[in-house]
Amino acid sequence: MSKQKESVRIFALGGLGEIGKNMYVVEDGKDIVVIDCGIMFPEEEMLGIDVVIPDITYLVENKERVRGILITHGHEDHIGALPYVLKELNVPVYGTKLTLGLLENKLREANMLNGTKRILVNSESKVKLGRLTATFFKTNHSIPDSVGICLETSVGTIVHTGDFKFDQTPVNGQYADYYKMAQIGERGVLCLLSDSTNAERPGFTGSEKDVGEAINDVFHKATQRIIVATFASNMHRVQQVIDAAEKNHRKVCIIGRSMVNVVNIGIELGYLRVPDGILIEPDEVNRLPAHEVVILSTGSQGERMSALARMASGSHRKFEIMPGDTVIIAATPIPGNEKYVARTVDQLFRLGANVVYSSGGAHSVHVSGHGSQEDLKLMLNLMKPKYFIPIHGEYRMLRVHAQLAESTGVKPENVFICDIGDSVEITKDGARFGPKLPTGNILIDGLGVGDVGNIVLRDRKLLSQDGILVVVVTLSKQKGTILSGPDIISRGFVYVRESEKLLEEANEIVSETLEKCMDDNVNEWASLKTSVREELGRYLYEKTRRRPMILPIIMEV
Amino acid sequence: MSKQKESVRIFALGGLGEIGKNMYVVEDGKDIVVIDCGIMFPEEEMLGIDVVIPDITYLVENKERVRGILITHGHEDHIGALPYVLKELNVPVYGTKLTLGLLENKLREANMLNGTKRILVNSESKVKLGRLTATFFKTNHSIPDSVGICLETSVGTIVHTGDFKFDQTPVNGQYADYYKMAQIGERGVLCLLSDSTNAERPGFTGSEKDVGEAINDVFHKATQRIIVATFASNMHRVQQVIDAAEKNHRKVCIIGRSMVNVVNIGIELGYLRVPDGILIEPDEVNRLPAHEVVILSTGSQGERMSALARMASGSHRKFEIMPGDTVIIAATPIPGNEKYVARTVDQLFRLGANVVYSSGGAHSVHVSGHGSQEDLKLMLNLMKPKYFIPIHGEYRMLRVHAQLAESTGVKPENVFICDIGDSVEITKDGARFGPKLPTGNILIDGLGVGDVGNIVLRDRKLLSQDGILVVVVTLSKQKGTILSGPDIISRGFVYVRESEKLLEEANEIVSETLEKCMDDNVNEWASLKTSVREELGRYLYEKTRRRPMILPIIMEV
């Protein structure tokens, strides 16, 4: 290869055109640095799938060049894929204290803690990664210890914001590093990658502290038990619930596996201030008067197996909702979860609870952790980038964010709206789209990583719509007759008891079809099966307008 | 039976604790009157189901006492179940001109037009239904010719609002009957049943005319083709799109089956004012300059097979989205459809379209057809009912509406929050809950009405999550050996090619299990099958953490 001009390549393996599985890559000559490594929750049509992770083929093929994975914060869509990815790509992981704390918990569960090199960083750290140098700046987000990343490359500075908003009254006093950001901007940013999640929302995103006040007001008015559901990972929110409990002389019982986990880590690492004796065990709850108790729980998304959903449906082992209890759902539904949350709210109302859920109004029990349009413009104006790549978002969010960037003075030709796998190549002279790199969704179902693909999903879809009919028949080929059967077994098709006639006629159709085939000397199994599938399919569609999967099993003696 | 005091019974067969399948029943002595007869779209877990209708067992059992079905307006959730219900309950249907027009179209498709007695009413009509008398008052809603219903019964006046809002600047000049409503209220309303759909929203619902202005502004700025998607049934919206086209010198092409239907009915019955020559056929669109065209289409909910979704995915037979086209989605997503709409918007942005979708803000291209809290209070204050039953809504909406009623002076003990099947019995002396009547969901899948129930749905759910394994084996019982097989056929479980080892081992498990059973002289088929299911299920769960359905087929020779 001839000596080329210095060139840096930026691309995403996840997080563009989608919400989740964030994974960004910066390649400077032979050195590769990865930023974040998250999961995505499955789309509705990915039936039976638990989570989705990025396809890292490109990284595995260039394993020896990957210098490390930098993590911006400890949310699942930024760290969740690490246990899978580190199995194929054992490189050091860099993160702040809380981020590593949450990651360690995850790696311990996967039995991978010892095999993984974890390096603690903070906003003072400077990390050499081949010819790249990474530094970090503090941001505000719905989890403490979030940082943005500044990469010095051979062509200039590349900044990745991570998830962020600007909170002028942050709960833990952890202000965003305005000076550091402004300084990076003043020195010159070649390319900015910035969070687009809320690019469609006008204005500034509210402060977490306002939520604390709203929660405190609700606590103040409540006369009986209070149940609060929120994201376990939102430690600021958890802190404010504990603070409100303290102010209102209530004890707090933490329930739900992930909530207990996060609270323990938060206490251990010093991110949660928990007054002595305020936490109580589930068994103590029913011994205290109702007005002295707060239950802090998971389930703010209406998840069926969560503690809140089980309380709402009256199937929790320990706790029952009583008329007059106050339930605060301190979260907004993630798109796609609206119906589950609504169902939970309904069930709670039916049990007589006073349910406080986010109206999105002024005095709301939830605010987003992502910056709205004015936050995004402020970031753009602090960084003053030459090139801009909107990240973290579905296509329309990236598009709107691009317009915001242009409104702050970034030249339209310097904005790159990318899909996952699209690469942007930047040299001292300019930037342009480079080659498309391999990407995709790796589906995780149970222990299987990637063993469920389009054919399996298509079959699940078909099965879910109209069920399956298994047709079993034994033939004597020599005699050209049916020896036994056909027997039809159906699952997910019709109530068998009410459809006896239909199934009897279906039986006849199969017999006739097979007999005709044998008379015509069609002896190939494949053809026999195809004929059964076609004739029976046609009959059933005509009678029921349904198309169950038909699985003929033809045995020969 | 002894002679009883006069008593009226009110209950719902659909529409309470749910959105859709509205069907309310008023029973005065031996006379039964039904109000509305709608469908509901299936919940997510009703896999493969097309629509849901109310269980009308009670009405069928009391067929000879049902005097008629009164329809408030022509939306699917109020008329959609009529073709099913009229087959079992052939009674006269009363509706306004447009309502009957839409219904007739539906009955014609079901070949039921001649067999159904349809009686035209308007706000002057007085209809005797046994001892009940019905009159009608005009309301505002997202379809013209909507009415509320006033029933004179032997114990007093019962008012059913239908779906409504108060629009002070209605598009067609069809103002709500304020005087008539106030007069009904002044004469005394015993019980009010009122629409709760938007009970959670503060303020008044906006006027449809504001939407017209917003649409006109977008038209004014557009330089190329305009595509508008909205609900076909919102004829006011359709009118405003045609008006905006006229003002901006554009022709209109109507596409999508239901949109074409509704526009034809609207023109025929005089509900749409369409200037001569403004409508063009799809074939003419591509012959006109882009800035002279509007395409008015279905698909505002992101429905996969709709005209808009096909344009967005580039698979429409006739129309292609070109960069610079303007797409207006003049609707908000119905809960559960958010992701589909977002996907469509994304695809349109990717094609370079300028997409205008409802932000819910001040200058919005959509307003709801249902009244918000102030509209609901105005209705309550016009009607001044003694008893109040909030209708049309999930439980939390009914609950909030009940609070609104109490805030306007209805006594808390006179408010009845009901579920479907709960009956309220009113006499001159008082009101109380009566017996629970049979109700439920009848699921329609293709041509099948009610032949899909819980077992079938449970099987579909199982199949959709982890697929199915069919295990086929032929045994010789005398010899106690396996003659052929086991063969394992899987669908929706794993990629077979990548899981050869797993399936081979599964095969061995089955063989071993059967051999052991035969050695132990377990010859009952049921036990053999159970053993195979258990052993194989255990093995697969251990290896994959999945639980496919296992269907053992054991043949004996």
PDB file of N, CA and C in Angstrom, chain A residues 300-332:
ATOM      1  N   SER A 300     -41.976   1.056  35.973  1.00  0.00           N
ATOM      2  CA  SER A 300     -42.527   2.302  35.450  1.00  0.00           C
ATOM      3  C   SER A 300     -42.912   2.184  33.981  1.00  0.00           C
ATOM      4  N   GLN A 301     -42.532   1.095  33.319  1.00  0.00           N
ATOM      5  CA  GLN A 301     -42.902   0.898  31.915  1.00  0.00           C
ATOM      6  C   GLN A 301     -44.026  -0.127  31.762  1.00  0.00           C
ATOM      7  N   GLY A 302     -44.668  -0.479  32.880  1.00  0.00           N
ATOM      8  CA  GLY A 302     -45.767  -1.437  32.804  1.00  0.00           C
ATOM      9  C   GLY A 302     -45.299  -2.851  32.503  1.00  0.00           C
ATOM     10  N   GLU A 303     -43.998  -3.113  32.666  1.00  0.00           N
ATOM     11  CA  GLU A 303     -43.467  -4.446  32.389  1.00  0.00           C
ATOM     12  C   GLU A 303     -44.229  -5.485  33.207  1.00  0.00           C
ATOM     13  N   ARG A 304     -44.665  -6.528  32.518  1.00  0.00           N
ATOM     14  CA  ARG A 304     -45.562  -7.503  33.104  1.00  0.00           C
ATOM     15  C   ARG A 304     -45.045  -8.173  34.371  1.00  0.00           C
ATOM     16  N   MET A 305     -43.747  -8.431  34.419  1.00  0.00           N
ATOM     17  CA  MET A 305     -43.230  -9.175  35.553  1.00  0.00           C
ATOM     18  C   MET A 305     -42.682  -8.258  36.650  1.00  0.00           C
ATOM     19  N   SER A 306     -42.807  -6.953  36.480  1.00  0.00           N
ATOM     20  CA  SER A 306     -42.233  -6.035  37.452  1.00  0.00           C
ATOM     21  C   SER A 306     -43.064  -6.011  38.727  1.00  0.00           C
ATOM     22  N   ALA A 307     -42.425  -5.493  39.778  1.00  0.00           N
ATOM     23  CA  ALA A 307     -43.100  -5.416  41.067  1.00  0.00           C
ATOM     24  C   ALA A 307     -44.390  -4.598  40.966  1.00  0.00           C
ATOM     25  N   LEU A 308     -44.332  -3.464  40.275  1.00  0.00           N
ATOM     26  CA  LEU A 308     -45.524  -2.614  40.211  1.00  0.00           C
ATOM     27  C   LEU A 308     -46.666  -3.320  39.476  1.00  0.00           C
ATOM     28  N   ALA A 309     -46.336  -3.962  38.341  1.00  0.00           N
ATOM     29  CA  ALA A 309     -47.379  -4.651  37.572  1.00  0.00           C
ATOM     30  C   ALA A 309     -48.019  -5.744  38.425  1.00  0.00           C
ATOM     31  N   ARG A 310     -47.191  -6.423  39.220  1.00  0.00           N
ATOM     32  CA  ARG A 310     -47.757  -7.476  40.059  1.00  0.00           C
ATOM     33  C   ARG A 310     -48.625  -6.895  41.172  1.00  0.00           C
ATOM     34  N   MET A 311     -48.228  -5.757  41.722  1.00  0.00           N
ATOM     35  CA  MET A 311     -49.104  -5.112  42.714  1.00  0.00           C
ATOM     36  C   MET A 311     -50.409  -4.675  42.041  1.00  0.00           C
ATOM     37  N   ALA A 312     -50.296  -4.137  40.821  1.00  0.00           N
ATOM     38  CA  ALA A 312     -51.481  -3.622  40.125  1.00  0.00           C
ATOM     39  C   ALA A 312     -52.456  -4.747  39.807  1.00  0.00           C
ATOM     40  N   SER A 313     -51.919  -5.923  39.500  1.00  0.00           N
ATOM     41  CA  SER A 313     -52.815  -7.029  39.150  1.00  0.00           C
ATOM     42  C   SER A 313     -53.164  -7.862  40.377  1.00  0.00           C
ATOM     43  N   GLY A 314     -52.726  -7.393  41.551  1.00  0.00           N
ATOM     44  CA  GLY A 314     -53.078  -8.094  42.780  1.00  0.00           C
ATOM     45  C   GLY A 314     -52.360  -9.415  42.948  1.00  0.00           C
ATOM     46  N   SER A 315     -51.226  -9.591  42.256  1.00  0.00           N
ATOM     47  CA  SER A 315     -50.543 -10.877  42.346  1.00  0.00           C
ATOM     48  C   SER A 315     -49.146 -10.765  42.954  1.00  0.00           C
ATOM     49  N   HIS A 316     -48.885  -9.662  43.695  1.00  0.00           N
ATOM     50  CA  HIS A 316     -47.588  -9.551  44.351  1.00  0.00           C
ATOM     51  C   HIS A 316     -47.612 -10.390  45.629  1.00  0.00           C
ATOM     52  N   ARG A 317     -46.507 -11.083  45.882  1.00  0.00           N
ATOM     53  CA  ARG A 317     -46.480 -11.982  47.029  1.00  0.00           C
ATOM     54  C   ARG A 317     -46.646 -11.227  48.341  1.00  0.00           C
ATOM     55  N   LYS A 318     -46.044 -10.034  48.407  1.00  0.00           N
ATOM     56  CA  LYS A 318     -45.984  -9.362  49.707  1.00  0.00           C
ATOM     57  C   LYS A 318     -46.910  -8.165  49.866  1.00  0.00           C
ATOM     58  N   PHE A 319     -47.079  -7.402  48.777  1.00  0.00           N
ATOM     59  CA  PHE A 319     -47.777  -6.122  48.937  1.00  0.00           C
ATOM     60  C   PHE A 319     -49.088  -6.075  48.179  1.00  0.00           C
ATOM     61  N   GLU A 320     -50.060  -5.441  48.826  1.00  0.00           N
ATOM     62  CA  GLU A 320     -51.357  -5.255  48.232  1.00  0.00           C
ATOM     63  C   GLU A 320     -51.623  -3.762  48.151  1.00  0.00           C
ATOM     64  N   ILE A 321     -52.178  -3.310  47.042  1.00  0.00           N
ATOM     65  CA  ILE A 321     -52.590  -1.908  46.954  1.00  0.00           C
ATOM     66  C   ILE A 321     -53.888  -1.743  47.738  1.00  0.00           C
ATOM     67  N   MET A 322     -53.938  -0.758  48.611  1.00  0.00           N
ATOM     68  CA  MET A 322     -55.143  -0.506  49.387  1.00  0.00           C
ATOM     69  C   MET A 322     -55.806   0.781  48.883  1.00  0.00           C
ATOM     70  N   PRO A 323     -57.138   0.860  48.965  1.00  0.00           N
ATOM     71  CA  PRO A 323     -57.797   2.109  48.567  1.00  0.00           C
ATOM     72  C   PRO A 323     -57.196   3.270  49.359  1.00  0.00           C
ATOM     73  N   GLY A 324     -56.883   4.345  48.653  1.00  0.00           N
ATOM     74  CA  GLY A 324     -56.296   5.503  49.317  1.00  0.00           C
ATOM     75  C   GLY A 324     -54.783   5.553  49.219  1.00  0.00           C
ATOM     76  N   ASP A 325     -54.143   4.453  48.804  1.00  0.00           N
ATOM     77  CA  ASP A 325     -52.694   4.489  48.568  1.00  0.00           C
ATOM     78  C   ASP A 325     -52.394   5.436  47.407  1.00  0.00           C
ATOM     79  N   THR A 326     -51.207   6.026  47.426  1.00  0.00           N
ATOM     80  CA  THR A 326     -50.796   6.908  46.335  1.00  0.00           C
ATOM     81  C   THR A 326     -49.701   6.215  45.530  1.00  0.00           C
ATOM     82  N   VAL A 327     -49.910   6.152  44.218  1.00  0.00           N
ATOM     83  CA  VAL A 327     -48.890   5.552  43.356  1.00  0.00           C
ATOM     84  C   VAL A 327     -48.356   6.625  42.416  1.00  0.00           C
ATOM     85  N   ILE A 328     -47.039   6.824  42.440  1.00  0.00           N
ATOM     86  CA  ILE A 328     -46.414   7.802  41.540  1.00  0.00           C
ATOM     87  C   ILE A 328     -45.643   7.027  40.475  1.00  0.00           C
ATOM     88  N   ILE A 329     -46.001   7.253  39.221  1.00  0.00           N
ATOM     89  CA  ILE A 329     -45.219   6.652  38.137  1.00  0.00           C
ATOM     90  C   ILE A 329     -44.324   7.751  37.580  1.00  0.00           C
ATOM     91  N   ALA A 330     -43.091   7.772  38.043  1.00  0.00           N
ATOM     92  CA  ALA A 330     -42.174   8.872  37.739  1.00  0.00           C
ATOM     93  C   ALA A 330     -41.342   8.516  36.512  1.00  0.00           C
ATOM     94  N   ALA A 331     -42.011   8.450  35.368  1.00  0.00           N
ATOM     95  CA  ALA A 331     -41.365   8.099  34.107  1.00  0.00           C
ATOM     96  C   ALA A 331     -42.378   8.351  33.009  1.00  0.00           C
ATOM     97  N   THR A 332     -41.924   8.498  31.770  1.00  0.00           N
ATOM     98  CA  THR A 332     -42.878   8.467  30.660  1.00  0.00           C
ATOM     99  C   THR A 332     -42.667   7.153  29.932  1.00  0.00           C
TER     100      THR A 332
END
